[in-house]
Structures are given as structure tokens and as C-alpha cells.
């Protein structure tokens, strides 16, 4: 479990703990080099987004509406929606593909799909909320939103073991298939 368990616990997300533990058991510290590339990019995106919001008091979509023609803004908004559906489908297929992949090297491709979907899942709801909430109440509403994200995760983690035992003969790979099927439903 080594590095994966530490990453999963730091994320404080039941599904993340399970996923990171499995990846940590398979790869150990072998993928740690990726952090050299990804961490500066993640920090830069967060800093830029926070700076824009702090200076303007508005989200990205509000800023675009003020400076660009409405047809362009709506086209971009639809494009973002389509991109998110594609990312969810990539995550779903990535999770479901664990059933068929036997070579651990190919699991990187599955995890790439899961990564695209996870980035989409994490960014879109916060963007929508940030554009529509009053700035003075943002912290309260974001906290409530996080509460409603973690309760279903904790609930799912609480019953997943029973579901695996009763319906899937204690084969954990079907938890990934169930997650993939749920993501496919979310695409609709």
C-alpha cells in the first residue's frame, strides 16, 4: 500500500483511498516523477483562477460575457459541456476497462481516462457555483456543497463492501465497473 495509502488518506476521499492504495501497491514510488510536471501546473492554475476571482469578484464565465460576443460565449459554454461529457465517458471506460486489462502497463491508459474524468468532475461544479453565488457568502455555500459531495461518498464506501459480497462474489474489480456504469449514466 505504501505511497498510495498516504496519497489516498491525504485526499480524504473514500474512493480515492481505495484507488490510490491499489495503484500504490502496483507501482510504489515509480510514478512519483509525474509530480515534477503536474504540481507546478496545478499550482499555477489555482493561483491564476483565485487571482482572477479576487480581482474581478466574478467567475470566468461572467468575465467572458462582459468582454466577448454572446454567441462566442455560448459556443464556448456548449464546448465545455461536450468536453465534460467526453471526459466522463473516458473515465467510465477507464474504470470498466480494468475488467479486461491483464497487463499492468496498460493500466496507465485506463488511469489516464480516469484522470481526465476526475479533473472534469472536480472543476465543473465549482465553476458553476462560483459564477452564481454572492461573493460574500461563497465560503458558506462552497462548504455546504462539499458536505453534499462527501456524504454520498461516505455512504457509498459504507455499503460497497456489502454490495461486492452479495452481488459480485467479493471481486473488487466490479466496484470499478459499477463506478464506470454510474459515470456512463451521468453522461446522459
Coordinates of C-alpha atoms in Angstrom, one line a residue:
X1 CA 0.0 0.0 0.0
X2 CA 2.9 2.4 0.8
X3 CA 2.7 5.7 -1.1
X4 CA -0.8 5.0 -2.4
X5 CA -2.3 4.8 1.1
X6 CA -0.6 8.1 2.1
X7 CA -1.9 9.8 -1.0
X8 CA -5.4 8.4 -0.5
X9 CA -5.5 9.4 3.1
X10 CA -4.3 12.9 2.3
X11 CA -7.1 13.3 -0.3
X12 CA -9.6 12.3 2.4
X13 CA -11.9 10.7 -0.1
X14 CA -13.0 7.1 0.4
X15 CA -12.9 6.2 -3.3
X16 CA -9.5 7.9 -3.6
X17 CA -8.1 5.9 -0.7
X18 CA -9.1 2.7 -2.4
X19 CA -7.8 3.7 -5.9
X20 CA -4.5 5.2 -4.6
X21 CA -3.9 2.2 -2.4
X22 CA -4.3 -0.2 -5.4
X23 CA -2.0 2.0 -7.6
X24 CA 0.5 2.4 -4.8
X25 CA 0.6 -1.4 -4.3
X26 CA 1.2 -1.9 -8.0
X27 CA 3.7 0.9 -8.7
X28 CA 5.1 2.0 -5.4
X29 CA 7.1 5.2 -5.8
X30 CA 7.6 4.5 -9.5
X31 CA 5.2 7.2 -10.7
X32 CA 6.4 9.9 -8.3
X33 CA 8.3 11.6 -11.2
X34 CA 5.0 12.8 -12.5
X35 CA 4.6 15.3 -9.7
X36 CA 7.6 17.3 -11.0
X37 CA 5.5 18.0 -14.1
X38 CA 2.0 18.3 -12.7
X39 CA 2.4 20.1 -9.4
X40 CA 3.7 23.4 -10.8
X41 CA 0.8 23.3 -13.4
X42 CA -1.8 22.7 -10.7
X43 CA -0.4 25.5 -8.5
X44 CA -0.4 27.9 -11.4
X45 CA -4.0 27.2 -12.5
X46 CA -5.2 27.5 -8.9
X47 CA -3.3 30.8 -8.4
X48 CA -4.5 32.3 -11.7
X49 CA -8.1 31.3 -11.0
X50 CA -8.0 32.7 -7.5
X51 CA -6.4 35.9 -8.7
X52 CA -9.0 36.5 -11.4
X53 CA -11.8 35.8 -9.0
X54 CA -10.3 38.0 -6.2
X55 CA -9.7 41.0 -8.5
X56 CA -12.9 40.9 -10.5
X57 CA -15.3 39.5 -7.9
X58 CA -16.7 37.3 -10.7
X59 CA -16.2 33.9 -12.2
X60 CA -14.7 33.2 -15.5
X61 CA -18.0 33.0 -17.4
X62 CA -19.1 36.4 -16.1
X63 CA -15.8 37.9 -17.3
X64 CA -16.2 36.3 -20.7
X65 CA -19.8 37.7 -21.0
X66 CA -18.5 41.2 -20.4
X67 CA -15.7 41.1 -23.0
X68 CA -16.8 38.8 -25.8
X69 CA -19.8 38.4 -28.1
X70 CA -22.6 36.3 -26.6
X71 CA -22.6 33.7 -29.4
X72 CA -18.9 33.1 -28.8
X73 CA -19.5 32.7 -25.0
X74 CA -22.4 30.3 -25.6
X75 CA -20.4 28.3 -28.1
X76 CA -17.6 28.0 -25.6
X77 CA -20.1 27.0 -22.8
X78 CA -21.5 24.3 -25.0
X79 CA -18.0 23.2 -25.9
X80 CA -17.2 22.9 -22.2
X81 CA -20.3 20.8 -21.7
X82 CA -19.4 18.5 -24.6
X83 CA -15.8 18.2 -23.3
X84 CA -17.1 17.3 -19.9
X85 CA -19.3 14.6 -21.3
X86 CA -16.4 13.2 -23.2
X87 CA -14.2 13.3 -20.1
X88 CA -16.9 11.4 -18.1
X89 CA -17.1 8.8 -20.8
X90 CA -13.3 8.5 -20.8
X91 CA -13.4 8.0 -17.0
X92 CA -16.2 5.4 -17.3
X93 CA -14.3 3.4 -20.0
X94 CA -11.1 3.7 -18.0
X95 CA -12.8 2.2 -14.9
X96 CA -14.6 -0.5 -16.8
X97 CA -11.5 -1.5 -18.7
X98 CA -9.9 -2.8 -15.5
X99 CA -12.0 -6.0 -16.1
X100 CA -10.3 -6.8 -19.3
X101 CA -6.8 -5.5 -18.9
X102 CA -4.3 -8.1 -17.8
X103 CA -1.0 -6.3 -18.5
X104 CA -0.3 -3.7 -15.7
X105 CA 1.4 -1.4 -18.2
X106 CA -1.9 -0.9 -20.0
X107 CA -3.5 0.3 -16.7
X108 CA -1.8 3.6 -17.2
X109 CA -4.1 4.1 -20.2
X110 CA -7.1 3.3 -18.0
X111 CA -5.9 5.7 -15.4
X112 CA -5.4 8.4 -18.0
X113 CA -9.1 8.2 -18.8
X114 CA -10.0 8.2 -15.1
X115 CA -7.8 11.3 -14.6
X116 CA -9.5 13.2 -17.4
X117 CA -12.9 12.4 -15.9
X118 CA -11.8 13.2 -12.4
X119 CA -10.5 16.6 -13.4
X120 CA -13.8 17.3 -15.1
X121 CA -15.8 16.2 -12.2
X122 CA -13.8 18.3 -9.8
X123 CA -13.7 21.5 -11.8
X124 CA -17.1 22.0 -13.4
X125 CA -19.4 22.1 -10.3
X126 CA -17.1 24.6 -8.6
X127 CA -17.0 26.8 -11.7
X128 CA -20.8 26.8 -12.0
X129 CA -21.2 27.6 -8.3
X130 CA -18.5 30.3 -8.3
X131 CA -20.3 32.1 -11.2
X132 CA -23.7 32.1 -9.5
X133 CA -23.0 32.7 -5.8
X134 CA -22.7 36.0 -4.0
X135 CA -19.0 36.6 -3.2
X136 CA -19.7 37.4 0.5
X137 CA -21.4 34.0 1.0
X138 CA -19.1 32.0 -1.2
X139 CA -17.3 30.2 1.6
X140 CA -20.5 29.1 3.3
X141 CA -22.1 27.8 0.1
X142 CA -18.9 26.0 -1.0
X143 CA -18.7 24.4 2.4
X144 CA -22.3 23.2 2.1
X145 CA -21.5 21.9 -1.4
X146 CA -18.5 20.0 -0.2
X147 CA -20.7 18.5 2.5
X148 CA -23.1 17.2 -0.1
X149 CA -20.2 15.7 -2.0
X150 CA -18.7 13.8 0.9
X151 CA -21.9 12.4 2.4
X152 CA -22.7 10.3 -0.8
X153 CA -19.0 9.2 -0.9
X154 CA -19.0 8.1 2.7
X155 CA -22.4 6.3 2.2
X156 CA -21.1 4.6 -0.9
X157 CA -18.0 3.5 0.8
X158 CA -20.1 2.2 3.7
X159 CA -22.2 -0.1 1.6
X160 CA -19.8 -1.0 -1.2
X161 CA -18.3 -3.9 0.7
X162 CA -21.8 -5.5 1.2
X163 CA -22.7 -4.9 -2.4
X164 CA -19.5 -6.6 -3.5
X165 CA -20.1 -9.5 -1.3
X166 CA -23.8 -10.0 -2.1
X167 CA -23.8 -9.3 -5.8
X168 CA -20.3 -9.7 -7.1
X169 CA -18.8 -12.6 -5.1
X170 CA -16.2 -10.5 -3.3
X171 CA -14.5 -9.4 -6.5
X172 CA -13.4 -5.7 -6.0
X173 CA -12.9 -5.1 -9.7
X174 CA -16.7 -4.9 -10.1
X175 CA -16.7 -1.9 -7.8
X176 CA -14.8 -0.1 -10.6
X177 CA -17.3 -1.4 -13.2
X178 CA -20.2 -0.1 -11.0
X179 CA -18.4 3.3 -10.9
X180 CA -17.9 3.2 -14.6
X181 CA -21.6 2.4 -15.2
X182 CA -22.6 5.3 -12.9
X183 CA -20.3 7.7 -14.9
X184 CA -21.9 6.5 -18.2
X185 CA -25.3 7.3 -16.7
X186 CA -24.0 10.7 -15.8
X187 CA -23.1 11.3 -19.4
X188 CA -26.8 11.1 -20.3

